[in-house]
PDB file of C-alpha atoms in Angstrom:
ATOM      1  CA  UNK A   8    -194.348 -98.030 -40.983  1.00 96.00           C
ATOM      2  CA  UNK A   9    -193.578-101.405 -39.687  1.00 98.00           C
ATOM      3  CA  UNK A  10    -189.924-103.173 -40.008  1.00 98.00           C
ATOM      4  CA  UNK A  11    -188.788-106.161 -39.379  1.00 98.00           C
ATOM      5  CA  UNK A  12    -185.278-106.749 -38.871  1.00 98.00           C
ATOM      6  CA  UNK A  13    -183.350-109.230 -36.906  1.00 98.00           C
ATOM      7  CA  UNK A  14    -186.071-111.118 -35.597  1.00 97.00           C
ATOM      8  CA  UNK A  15    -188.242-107.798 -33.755  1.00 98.00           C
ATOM      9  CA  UNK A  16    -190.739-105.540 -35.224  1.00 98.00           C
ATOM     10  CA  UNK A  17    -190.034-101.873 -35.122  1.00 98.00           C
ATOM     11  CA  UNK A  18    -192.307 -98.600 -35.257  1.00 98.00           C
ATOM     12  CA  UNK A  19    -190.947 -96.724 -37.860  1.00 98.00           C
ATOM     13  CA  UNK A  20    -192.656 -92.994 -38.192  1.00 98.00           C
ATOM     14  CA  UNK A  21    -191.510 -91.571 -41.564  1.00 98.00           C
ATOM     15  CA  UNK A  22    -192.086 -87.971 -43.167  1.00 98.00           C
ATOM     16  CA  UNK A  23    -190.382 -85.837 -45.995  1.00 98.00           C
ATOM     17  CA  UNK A  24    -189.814 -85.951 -49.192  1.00 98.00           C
ATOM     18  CA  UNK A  25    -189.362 -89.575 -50.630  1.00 96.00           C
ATOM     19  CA  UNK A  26    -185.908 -88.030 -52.430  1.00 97.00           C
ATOM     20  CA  UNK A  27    -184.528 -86.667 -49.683  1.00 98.00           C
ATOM     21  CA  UNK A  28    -181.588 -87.092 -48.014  1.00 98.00           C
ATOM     22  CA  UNK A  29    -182.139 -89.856 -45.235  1.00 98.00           C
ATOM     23  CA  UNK A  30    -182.270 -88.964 -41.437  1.00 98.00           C
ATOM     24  CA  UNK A  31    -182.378 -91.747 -39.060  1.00 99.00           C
ATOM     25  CA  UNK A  32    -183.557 -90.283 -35.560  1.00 99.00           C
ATOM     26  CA  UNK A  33    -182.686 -92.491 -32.575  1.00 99.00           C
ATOM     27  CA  UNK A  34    -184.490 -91.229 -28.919  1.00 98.00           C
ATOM     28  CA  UNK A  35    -184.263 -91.001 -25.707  1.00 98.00           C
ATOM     29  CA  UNK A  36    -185.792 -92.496 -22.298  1.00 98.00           C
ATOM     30  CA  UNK A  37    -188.679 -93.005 -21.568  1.00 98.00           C
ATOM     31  CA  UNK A  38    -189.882 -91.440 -24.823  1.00 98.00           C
ATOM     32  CA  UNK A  39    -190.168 -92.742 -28.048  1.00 98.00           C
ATOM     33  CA  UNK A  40    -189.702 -91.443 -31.918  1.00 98.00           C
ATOM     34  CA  UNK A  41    -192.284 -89.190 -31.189  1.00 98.00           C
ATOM     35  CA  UNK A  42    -190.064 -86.721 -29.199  1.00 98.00           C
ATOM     36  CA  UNK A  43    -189.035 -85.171 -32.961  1.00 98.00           C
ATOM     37  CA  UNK A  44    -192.536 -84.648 -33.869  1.00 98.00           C
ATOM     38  CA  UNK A  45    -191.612 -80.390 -33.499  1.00 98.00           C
ATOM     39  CA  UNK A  46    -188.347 -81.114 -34.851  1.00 98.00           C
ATOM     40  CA  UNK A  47    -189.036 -82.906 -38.317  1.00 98.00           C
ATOM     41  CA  UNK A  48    -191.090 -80.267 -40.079  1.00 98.00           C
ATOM     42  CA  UNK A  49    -187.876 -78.137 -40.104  1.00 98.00           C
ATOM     43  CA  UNK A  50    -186.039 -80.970 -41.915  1.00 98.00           C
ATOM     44  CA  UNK A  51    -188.969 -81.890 -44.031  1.00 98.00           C
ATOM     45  CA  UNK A  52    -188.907 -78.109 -44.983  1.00 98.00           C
ATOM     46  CA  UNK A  53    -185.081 -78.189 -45.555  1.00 98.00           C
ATOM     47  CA  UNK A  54    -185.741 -81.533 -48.242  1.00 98.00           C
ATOM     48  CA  UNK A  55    -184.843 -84.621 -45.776  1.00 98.00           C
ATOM     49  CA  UNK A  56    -186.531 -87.745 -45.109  1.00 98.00           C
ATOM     50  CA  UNK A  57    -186.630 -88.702 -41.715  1.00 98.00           C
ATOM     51  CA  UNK A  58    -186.866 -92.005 -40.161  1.00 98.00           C
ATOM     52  CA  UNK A  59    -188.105 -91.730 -36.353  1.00 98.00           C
ATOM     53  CA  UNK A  60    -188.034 -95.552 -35.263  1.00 98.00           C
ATOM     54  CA  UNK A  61    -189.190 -96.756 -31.633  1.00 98.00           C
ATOM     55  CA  UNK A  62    -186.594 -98.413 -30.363  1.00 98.00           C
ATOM     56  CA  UNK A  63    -185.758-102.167 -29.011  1.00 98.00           C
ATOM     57  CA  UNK A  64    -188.210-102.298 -26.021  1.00 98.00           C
ATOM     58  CA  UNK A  65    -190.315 -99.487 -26.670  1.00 98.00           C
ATOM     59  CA  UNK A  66    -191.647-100.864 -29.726  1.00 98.00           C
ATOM     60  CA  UNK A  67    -194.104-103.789 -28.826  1.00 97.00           C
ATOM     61  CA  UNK A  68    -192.771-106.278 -31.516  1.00 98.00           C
ATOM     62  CA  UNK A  69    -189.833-105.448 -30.028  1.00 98.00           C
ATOM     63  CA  UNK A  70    -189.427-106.112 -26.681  1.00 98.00           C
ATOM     64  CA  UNK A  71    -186.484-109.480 -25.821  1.00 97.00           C
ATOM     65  CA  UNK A  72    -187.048-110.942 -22.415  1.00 96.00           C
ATOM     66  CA  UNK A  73    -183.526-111.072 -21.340  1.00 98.00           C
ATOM     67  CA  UNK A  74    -181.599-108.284 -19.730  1.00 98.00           C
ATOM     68  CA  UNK A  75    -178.271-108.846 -22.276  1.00 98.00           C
ATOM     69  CA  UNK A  76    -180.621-108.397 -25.592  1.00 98.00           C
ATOM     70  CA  UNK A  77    -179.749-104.533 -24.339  1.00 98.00           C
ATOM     71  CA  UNK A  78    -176.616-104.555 -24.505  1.00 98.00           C
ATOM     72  CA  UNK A  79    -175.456-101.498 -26.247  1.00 98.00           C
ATOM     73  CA  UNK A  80    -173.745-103.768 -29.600  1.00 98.00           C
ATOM     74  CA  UNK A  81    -177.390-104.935 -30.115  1.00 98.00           C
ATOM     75  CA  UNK A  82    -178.812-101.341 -29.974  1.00 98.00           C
ATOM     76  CA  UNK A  83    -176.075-100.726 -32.446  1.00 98.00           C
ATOM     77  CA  UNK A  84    -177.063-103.546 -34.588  1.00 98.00           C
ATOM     78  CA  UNK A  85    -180.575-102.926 -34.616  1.00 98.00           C
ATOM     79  CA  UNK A  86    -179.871 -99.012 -36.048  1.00 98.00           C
ATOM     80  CA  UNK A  87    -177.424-100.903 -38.624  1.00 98.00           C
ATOM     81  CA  UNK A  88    -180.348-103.026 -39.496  1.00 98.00           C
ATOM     82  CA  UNK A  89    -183.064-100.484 -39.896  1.00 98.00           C
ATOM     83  CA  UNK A  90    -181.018 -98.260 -42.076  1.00 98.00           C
ATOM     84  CA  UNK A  91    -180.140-101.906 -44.567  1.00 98.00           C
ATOM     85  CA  UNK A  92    -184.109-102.231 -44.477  1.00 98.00           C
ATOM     86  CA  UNK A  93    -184.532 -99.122 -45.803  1.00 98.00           C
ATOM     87  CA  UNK A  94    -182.089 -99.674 -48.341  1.00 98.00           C
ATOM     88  CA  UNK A  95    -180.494 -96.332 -46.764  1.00 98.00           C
ATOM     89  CA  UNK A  96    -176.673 -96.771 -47.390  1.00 98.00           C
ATOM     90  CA  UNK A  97    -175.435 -93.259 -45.242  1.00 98.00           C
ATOM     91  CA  UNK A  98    -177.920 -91.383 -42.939  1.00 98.00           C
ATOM     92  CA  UNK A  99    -177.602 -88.242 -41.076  1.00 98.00           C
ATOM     93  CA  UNK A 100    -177.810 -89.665 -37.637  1.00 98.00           C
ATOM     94  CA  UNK A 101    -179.406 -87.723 -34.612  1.00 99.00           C
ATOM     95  CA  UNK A 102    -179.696 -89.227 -30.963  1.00 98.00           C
ATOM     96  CA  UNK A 103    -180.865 -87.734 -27.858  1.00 98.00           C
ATOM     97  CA  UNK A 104    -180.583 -89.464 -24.360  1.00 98.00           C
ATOM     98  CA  UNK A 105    -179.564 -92.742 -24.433  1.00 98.00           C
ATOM     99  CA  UNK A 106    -180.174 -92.376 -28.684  1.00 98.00           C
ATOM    100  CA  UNK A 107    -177.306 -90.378 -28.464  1.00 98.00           C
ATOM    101  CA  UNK A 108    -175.092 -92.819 -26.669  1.00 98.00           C
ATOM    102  CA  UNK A 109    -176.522 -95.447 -29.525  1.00 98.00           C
ATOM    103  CA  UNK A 110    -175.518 -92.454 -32.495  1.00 98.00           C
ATOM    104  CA  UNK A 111    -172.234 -91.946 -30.978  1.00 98.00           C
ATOM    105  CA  UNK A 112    -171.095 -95.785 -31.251  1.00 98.00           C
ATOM    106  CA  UNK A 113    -172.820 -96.277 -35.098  1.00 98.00           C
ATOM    107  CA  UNK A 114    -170.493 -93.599 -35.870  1.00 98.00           C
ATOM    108  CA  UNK A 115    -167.813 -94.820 -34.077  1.00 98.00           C
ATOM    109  CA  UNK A 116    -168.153 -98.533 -35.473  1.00 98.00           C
ATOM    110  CA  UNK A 117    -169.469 -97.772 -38.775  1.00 98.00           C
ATOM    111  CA  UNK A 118    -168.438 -94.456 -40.191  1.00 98.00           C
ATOM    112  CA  UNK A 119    -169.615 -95.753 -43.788  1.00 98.00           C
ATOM    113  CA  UNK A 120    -173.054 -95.439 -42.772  1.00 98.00           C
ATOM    114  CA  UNK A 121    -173.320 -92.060 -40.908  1.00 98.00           C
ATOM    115  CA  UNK A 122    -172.966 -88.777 -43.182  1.00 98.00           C
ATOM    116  CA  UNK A 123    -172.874 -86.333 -40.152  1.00 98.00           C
ATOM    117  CA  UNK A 124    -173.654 -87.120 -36.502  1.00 98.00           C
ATOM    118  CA  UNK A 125    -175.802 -84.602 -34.449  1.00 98.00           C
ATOM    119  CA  UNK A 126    -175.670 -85.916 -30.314  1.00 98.00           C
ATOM    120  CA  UNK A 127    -177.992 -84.331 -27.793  1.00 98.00           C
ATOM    121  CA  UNK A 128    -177.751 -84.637 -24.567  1.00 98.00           C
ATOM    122  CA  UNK A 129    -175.870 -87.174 -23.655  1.00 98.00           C
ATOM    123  CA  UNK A 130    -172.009 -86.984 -24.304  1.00 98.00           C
ATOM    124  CA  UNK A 131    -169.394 -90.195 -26.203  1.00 98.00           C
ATOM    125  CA  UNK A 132    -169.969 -92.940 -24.196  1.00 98.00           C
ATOM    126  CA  UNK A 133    -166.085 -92.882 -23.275  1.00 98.00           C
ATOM    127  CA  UNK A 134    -166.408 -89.543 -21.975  1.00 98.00           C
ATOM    128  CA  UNK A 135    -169.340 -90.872 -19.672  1.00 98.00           C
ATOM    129  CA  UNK A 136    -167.449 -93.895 -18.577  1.00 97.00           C
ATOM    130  CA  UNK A 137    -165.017 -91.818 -17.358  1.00 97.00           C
ATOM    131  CA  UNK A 138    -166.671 -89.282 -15.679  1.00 97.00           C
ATOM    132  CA  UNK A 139    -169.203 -91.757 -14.104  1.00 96.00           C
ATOM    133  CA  UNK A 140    -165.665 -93.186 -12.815  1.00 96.00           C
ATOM    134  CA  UNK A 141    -163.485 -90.168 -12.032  1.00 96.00           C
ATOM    135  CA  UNK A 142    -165.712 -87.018 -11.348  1.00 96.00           C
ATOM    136  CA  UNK A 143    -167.914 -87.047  -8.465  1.00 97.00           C
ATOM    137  CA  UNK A 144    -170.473 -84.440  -9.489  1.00 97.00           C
ATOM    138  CA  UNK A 145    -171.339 -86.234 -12.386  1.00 97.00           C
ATOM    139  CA  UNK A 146    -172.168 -89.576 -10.356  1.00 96.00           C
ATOM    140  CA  UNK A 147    -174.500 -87.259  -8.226  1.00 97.00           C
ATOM    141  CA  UNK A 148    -176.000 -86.352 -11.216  1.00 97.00           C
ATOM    142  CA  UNK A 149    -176.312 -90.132 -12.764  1.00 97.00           C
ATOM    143  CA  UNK A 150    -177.060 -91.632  -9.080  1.00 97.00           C
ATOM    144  CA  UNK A 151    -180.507 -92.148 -10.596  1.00 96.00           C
ATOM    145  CA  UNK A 152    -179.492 -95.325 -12.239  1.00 97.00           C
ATOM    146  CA  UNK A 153    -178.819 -97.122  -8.983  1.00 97.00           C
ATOM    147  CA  UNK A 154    -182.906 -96.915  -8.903  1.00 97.00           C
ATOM    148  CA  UNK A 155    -183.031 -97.685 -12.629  1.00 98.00           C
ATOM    149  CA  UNK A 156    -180.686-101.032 -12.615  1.00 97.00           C
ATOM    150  CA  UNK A 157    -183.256-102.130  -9.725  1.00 97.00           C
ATOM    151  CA  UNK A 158    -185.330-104.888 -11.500  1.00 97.00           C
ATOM    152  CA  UNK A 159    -189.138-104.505 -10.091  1.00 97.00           C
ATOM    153  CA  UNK A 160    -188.629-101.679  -7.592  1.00 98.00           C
ATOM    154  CA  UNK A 161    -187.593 -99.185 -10.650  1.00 98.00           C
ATOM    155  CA  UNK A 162    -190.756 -99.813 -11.765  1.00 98.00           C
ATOM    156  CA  UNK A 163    -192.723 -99.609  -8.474  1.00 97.00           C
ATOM    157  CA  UNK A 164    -191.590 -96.573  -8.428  1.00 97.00           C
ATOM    158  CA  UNK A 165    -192.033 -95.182 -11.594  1.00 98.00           C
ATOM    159  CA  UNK A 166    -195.720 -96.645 -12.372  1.00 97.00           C
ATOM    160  CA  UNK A 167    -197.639 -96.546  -9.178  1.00 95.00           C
ATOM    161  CA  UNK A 168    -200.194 -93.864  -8.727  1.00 93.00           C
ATOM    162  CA  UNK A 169    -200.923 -93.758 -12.515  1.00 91.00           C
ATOM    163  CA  UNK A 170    -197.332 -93.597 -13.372  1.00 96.00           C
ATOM    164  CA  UNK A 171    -196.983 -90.587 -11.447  1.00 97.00           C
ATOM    165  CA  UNK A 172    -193.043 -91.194 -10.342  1.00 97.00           C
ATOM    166  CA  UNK A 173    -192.959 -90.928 -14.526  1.00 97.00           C
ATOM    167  CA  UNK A 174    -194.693 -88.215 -14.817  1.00 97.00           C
ATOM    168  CA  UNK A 175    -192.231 -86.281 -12.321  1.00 96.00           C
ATOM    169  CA  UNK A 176    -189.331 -87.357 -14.591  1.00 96.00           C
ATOM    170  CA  UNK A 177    -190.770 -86.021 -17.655  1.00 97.00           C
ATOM    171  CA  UNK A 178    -191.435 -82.856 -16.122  1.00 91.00           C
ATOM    172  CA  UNK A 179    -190.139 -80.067 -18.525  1.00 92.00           C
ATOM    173  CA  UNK A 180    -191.053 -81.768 -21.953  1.00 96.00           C
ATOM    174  CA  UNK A 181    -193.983 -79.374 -22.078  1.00 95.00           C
ATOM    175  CA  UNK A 182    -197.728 -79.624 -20.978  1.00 96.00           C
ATOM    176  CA  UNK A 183    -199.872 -82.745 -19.450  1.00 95.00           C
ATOM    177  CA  UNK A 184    -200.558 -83.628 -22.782  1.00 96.00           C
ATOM    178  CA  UNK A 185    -197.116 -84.130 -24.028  1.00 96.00           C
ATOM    179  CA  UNK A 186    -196.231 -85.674 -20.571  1.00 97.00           C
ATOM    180  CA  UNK A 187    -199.013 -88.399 -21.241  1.00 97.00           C
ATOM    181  CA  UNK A 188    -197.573 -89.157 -24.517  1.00 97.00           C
ATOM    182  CA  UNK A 189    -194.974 -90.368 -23.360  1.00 98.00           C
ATOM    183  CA  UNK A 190    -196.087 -92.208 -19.856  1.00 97.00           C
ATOM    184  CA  UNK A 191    -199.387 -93.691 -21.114  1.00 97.00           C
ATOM    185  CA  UNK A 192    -197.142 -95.535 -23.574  1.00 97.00           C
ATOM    186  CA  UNK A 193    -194.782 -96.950 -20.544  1.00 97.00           C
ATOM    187  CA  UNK A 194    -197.655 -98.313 -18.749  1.00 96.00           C
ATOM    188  CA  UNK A 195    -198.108-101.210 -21.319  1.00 96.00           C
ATOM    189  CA  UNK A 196    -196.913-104.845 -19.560  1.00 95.00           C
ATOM    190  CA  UNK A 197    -193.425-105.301 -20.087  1.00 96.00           C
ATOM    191  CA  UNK A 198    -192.798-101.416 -21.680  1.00 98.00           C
ATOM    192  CA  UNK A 199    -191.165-100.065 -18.759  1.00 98.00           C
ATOM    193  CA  UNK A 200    -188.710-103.068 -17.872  1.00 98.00           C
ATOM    194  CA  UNK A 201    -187.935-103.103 -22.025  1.00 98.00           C
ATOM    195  CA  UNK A 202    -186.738 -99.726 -21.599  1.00 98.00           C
ATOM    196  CA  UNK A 203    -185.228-100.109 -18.350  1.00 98.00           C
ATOM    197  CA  UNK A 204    -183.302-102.909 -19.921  1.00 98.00           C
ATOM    198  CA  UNK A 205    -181.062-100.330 -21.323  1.00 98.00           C
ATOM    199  CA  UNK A 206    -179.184 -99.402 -17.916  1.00 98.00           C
ATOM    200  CA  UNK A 207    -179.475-102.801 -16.768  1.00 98.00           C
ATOM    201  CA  UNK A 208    -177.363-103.881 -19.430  1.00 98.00           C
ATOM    202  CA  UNK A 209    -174.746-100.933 -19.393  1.00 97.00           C
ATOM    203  CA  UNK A 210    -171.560-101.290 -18.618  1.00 95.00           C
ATOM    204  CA  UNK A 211    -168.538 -99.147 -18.487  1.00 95.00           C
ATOM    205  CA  UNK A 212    -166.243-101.405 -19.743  1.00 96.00           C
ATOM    206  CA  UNK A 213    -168.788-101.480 -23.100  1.00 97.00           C
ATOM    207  CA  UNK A 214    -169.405 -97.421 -23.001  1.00 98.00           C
ATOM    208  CA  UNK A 215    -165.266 -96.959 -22.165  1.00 97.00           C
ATOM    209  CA  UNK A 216    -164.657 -98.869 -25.391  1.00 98.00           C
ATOM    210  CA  UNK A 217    -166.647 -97.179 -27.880  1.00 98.00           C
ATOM    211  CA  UNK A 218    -163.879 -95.435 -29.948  1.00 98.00           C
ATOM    212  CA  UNK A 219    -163.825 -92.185 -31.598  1.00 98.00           C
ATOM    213  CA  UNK A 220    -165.887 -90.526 -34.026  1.00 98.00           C
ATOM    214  CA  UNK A 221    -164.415 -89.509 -37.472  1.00 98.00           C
ATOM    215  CA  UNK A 222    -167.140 -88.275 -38.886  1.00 98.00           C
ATOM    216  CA  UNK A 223    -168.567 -84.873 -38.992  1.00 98.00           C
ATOM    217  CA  UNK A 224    -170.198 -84.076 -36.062  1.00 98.00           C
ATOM    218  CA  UNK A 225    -172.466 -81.538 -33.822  1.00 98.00           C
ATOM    219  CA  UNK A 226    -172.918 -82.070 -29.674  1.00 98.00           C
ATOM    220  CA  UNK A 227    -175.758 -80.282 -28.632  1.00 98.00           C
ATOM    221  CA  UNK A 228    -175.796 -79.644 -24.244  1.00 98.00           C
ATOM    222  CA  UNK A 229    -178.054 -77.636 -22.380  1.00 98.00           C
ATOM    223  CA  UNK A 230    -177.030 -75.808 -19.232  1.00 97.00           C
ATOM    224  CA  UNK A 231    -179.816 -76.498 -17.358  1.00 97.00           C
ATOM    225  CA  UNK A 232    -179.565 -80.445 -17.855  1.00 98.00           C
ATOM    226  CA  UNK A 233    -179.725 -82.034 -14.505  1.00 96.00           C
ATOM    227  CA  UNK A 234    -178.526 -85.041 -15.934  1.00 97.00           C
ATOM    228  CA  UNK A 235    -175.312 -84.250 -17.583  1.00 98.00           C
ATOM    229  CA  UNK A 236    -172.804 -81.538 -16.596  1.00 98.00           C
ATOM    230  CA  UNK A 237    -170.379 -79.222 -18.187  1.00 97.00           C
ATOM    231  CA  UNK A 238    -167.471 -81.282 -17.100  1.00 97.00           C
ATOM    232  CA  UNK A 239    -168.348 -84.465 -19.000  1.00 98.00           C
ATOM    233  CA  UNK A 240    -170.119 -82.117 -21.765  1.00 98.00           C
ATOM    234  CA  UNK A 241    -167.193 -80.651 -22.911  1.00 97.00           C
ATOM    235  CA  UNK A 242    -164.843 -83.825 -22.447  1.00 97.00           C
ATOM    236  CA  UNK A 243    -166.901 -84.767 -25.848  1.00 95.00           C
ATOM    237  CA  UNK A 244    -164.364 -82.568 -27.711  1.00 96.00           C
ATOM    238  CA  UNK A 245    -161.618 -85.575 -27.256  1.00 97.00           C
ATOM    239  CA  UNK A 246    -163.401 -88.355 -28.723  1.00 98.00           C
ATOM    240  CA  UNK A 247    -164.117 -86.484 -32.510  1.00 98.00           C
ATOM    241  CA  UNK A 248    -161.304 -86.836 -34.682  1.00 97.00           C
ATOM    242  CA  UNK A 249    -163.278 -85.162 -37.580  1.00 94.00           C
ATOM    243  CA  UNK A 250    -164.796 -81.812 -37.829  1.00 97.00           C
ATOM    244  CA  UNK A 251    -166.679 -80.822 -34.700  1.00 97.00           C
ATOM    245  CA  UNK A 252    -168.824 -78.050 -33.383  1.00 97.00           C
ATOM    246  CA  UNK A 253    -170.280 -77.670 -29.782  1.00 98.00           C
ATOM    247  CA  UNK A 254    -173.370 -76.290 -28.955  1.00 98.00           C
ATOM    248  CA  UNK A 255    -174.878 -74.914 -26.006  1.00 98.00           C
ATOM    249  CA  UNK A 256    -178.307 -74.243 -25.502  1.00 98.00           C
ATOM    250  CA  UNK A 257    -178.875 -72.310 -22.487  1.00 98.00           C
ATOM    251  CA  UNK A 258    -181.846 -71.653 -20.474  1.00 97.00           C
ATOM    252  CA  UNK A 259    -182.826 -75.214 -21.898  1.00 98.00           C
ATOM    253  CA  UNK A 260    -183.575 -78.343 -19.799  1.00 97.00           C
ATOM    254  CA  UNK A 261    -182.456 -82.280 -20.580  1.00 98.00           C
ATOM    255  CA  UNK A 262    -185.096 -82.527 -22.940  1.00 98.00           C
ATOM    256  CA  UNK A 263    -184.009 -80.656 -25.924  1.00 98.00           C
ATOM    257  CA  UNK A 264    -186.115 -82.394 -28.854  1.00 98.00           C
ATOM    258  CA  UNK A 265    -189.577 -81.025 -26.763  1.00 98.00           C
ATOM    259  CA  UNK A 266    -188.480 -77.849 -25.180  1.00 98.00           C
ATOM    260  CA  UNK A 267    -185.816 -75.871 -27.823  1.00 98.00           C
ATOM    261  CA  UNK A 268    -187.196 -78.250 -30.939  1.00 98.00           C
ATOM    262  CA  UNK A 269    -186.098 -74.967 -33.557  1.00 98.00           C
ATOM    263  CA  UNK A 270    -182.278 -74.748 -31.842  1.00 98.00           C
ATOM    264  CA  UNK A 271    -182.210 -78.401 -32.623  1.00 98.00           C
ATOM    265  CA  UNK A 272    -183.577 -78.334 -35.686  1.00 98.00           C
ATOM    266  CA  UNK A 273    -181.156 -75.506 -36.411  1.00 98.00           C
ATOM    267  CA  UNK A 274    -178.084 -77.492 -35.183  1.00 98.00           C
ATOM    268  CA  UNK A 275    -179.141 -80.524 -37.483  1.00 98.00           C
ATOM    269  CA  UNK A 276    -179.151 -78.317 -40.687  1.00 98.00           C
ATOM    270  CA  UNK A 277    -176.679 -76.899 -40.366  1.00 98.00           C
ATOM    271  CA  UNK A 278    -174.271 -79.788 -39.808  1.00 98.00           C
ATOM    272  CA  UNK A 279    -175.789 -81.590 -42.674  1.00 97.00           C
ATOM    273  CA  UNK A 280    -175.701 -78.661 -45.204  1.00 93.00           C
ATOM    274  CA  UNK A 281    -171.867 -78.232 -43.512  1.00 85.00           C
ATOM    275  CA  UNK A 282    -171.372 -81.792 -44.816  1.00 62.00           C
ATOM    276  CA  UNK A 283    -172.695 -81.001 -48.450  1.00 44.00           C
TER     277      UNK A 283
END
């Protein structure tokens, strides 16, 4: 499916029953809606609908020049948007990566529309402002961003040799196969700068500010995420005001949706039935 909304075309991959209730499924870098392809049969099974959109600058019609149309309001917008196209007035919402930072902010700005929230990954933006600013070993972890925010030489380095700087990154999604699937798509003009966009226009001041979540919601962390660590993964606890359940996958790497797709699955269903 095809949507238009606020002046972009998105990729829209939809599945489940036409009654069900609506999941909106917001991913990660440098993949695309695609990353819940092992996840949404559980859901389908379970009676939801799920909406699996490629986001602003991954999906082709969707791809603004300027570095400030990625600013994380407009991310916000654009899920807003997609779920008034769809005539979808509440959604279960599930993020992963810098989805989740996108989930986490709906919520927090627009509680009306979000029946439960399910984060993975990546922790309230507040929580990551603060530890990018106050705890050292999570800047180690996030130093790759310095790279990222480079305009040009990010992407000399992540698409020369057949994107094979890329490739290293998505190493633990699963086999060459999977890998491909997500860095052929990345190698299209202007794909990888669309989606580097994101950290270029990040800013803690905009992450700090996102307030707290009141509705119900799941954090799902793995301990074997090189990206985000316990510290800043259990800060999350302070920005729910509603009810709130951690869980910890462990043995698992940063990319959740690929490698433990039945845990997450799991986690979803149950905080939506929970919400029932």
């Amino acid at each position: 499916m095809r949507i238009d909304v606020r002046g972009l075309e998105f990729v829209v991959r939809v599945g489940g029953p036409e009654d069900g209730e609506p999941v909106l499924l917001l991913h990660g870098f440098p993949q695309h809606g695609g990353e819940f392809d092992e996840v949404v049969p559980a859901l389908h099974a379970a009676g939801l609908r799920t909406y699996a959109p490629d986001q602003r600058g991954y999906s082709p019609g969707a791809r603004p020049a300027e570095v400030e149309a990625y600013r994380l309001a407009e991310l916000v917008a654009d899920a807003v948007a997609l779920l008034d196209a769809l005539d979808v007035e509440a959604a279960h919402l599930v993020g992963h990566d810098w989805g989740a930072a996108v989930a986490w902010a709906v919520a927090a700005a627009h509680p009306e529309r979000v029946r439960t929230l399910t984060a993975v990954s990546v922790p309230h933006p507040a929580a990551m402002a603060y530890a990018l600013a106050h705890d050292p070993k999570q800047r180690a972890r996030s130093s790759y961003m310095v790279l990222f925010r480079q305009a040009g030489k990010a992407e000399k380095a992540l698409l020369g040799l057949r994107a094979a700087g890329l490739r290293r990154l998505l190493h633990g999604v699963g086999d060459s196969a999977r890998v491909a699937a997500y860095a052929e798509p990345m190698r299209e003009p202007g794909a990888l700068t669309g989606a580097l966009n994101w950290y270029r226009a990040m800013s803690g001041a905009a992450l700090g500010a996102v307030g707290p979540v009141t509705v119900p919601t799941t954090y799902v962390w793995s301990d074997r995420d090189n990206a985000i660590g316990r510290g800043v993964a259990e800060m999350c606890a302070q920005h729910v005001t509603g009810d709130y359940r951690f869980v910890e996958l462990p043995g698992v790497s940063h990319w959740i949706p690929d490698e433990a797709p039945t845990p997450l699955a799991e986690a979803i269903l149950a905080r939506a039935r929970g919400a029932a």
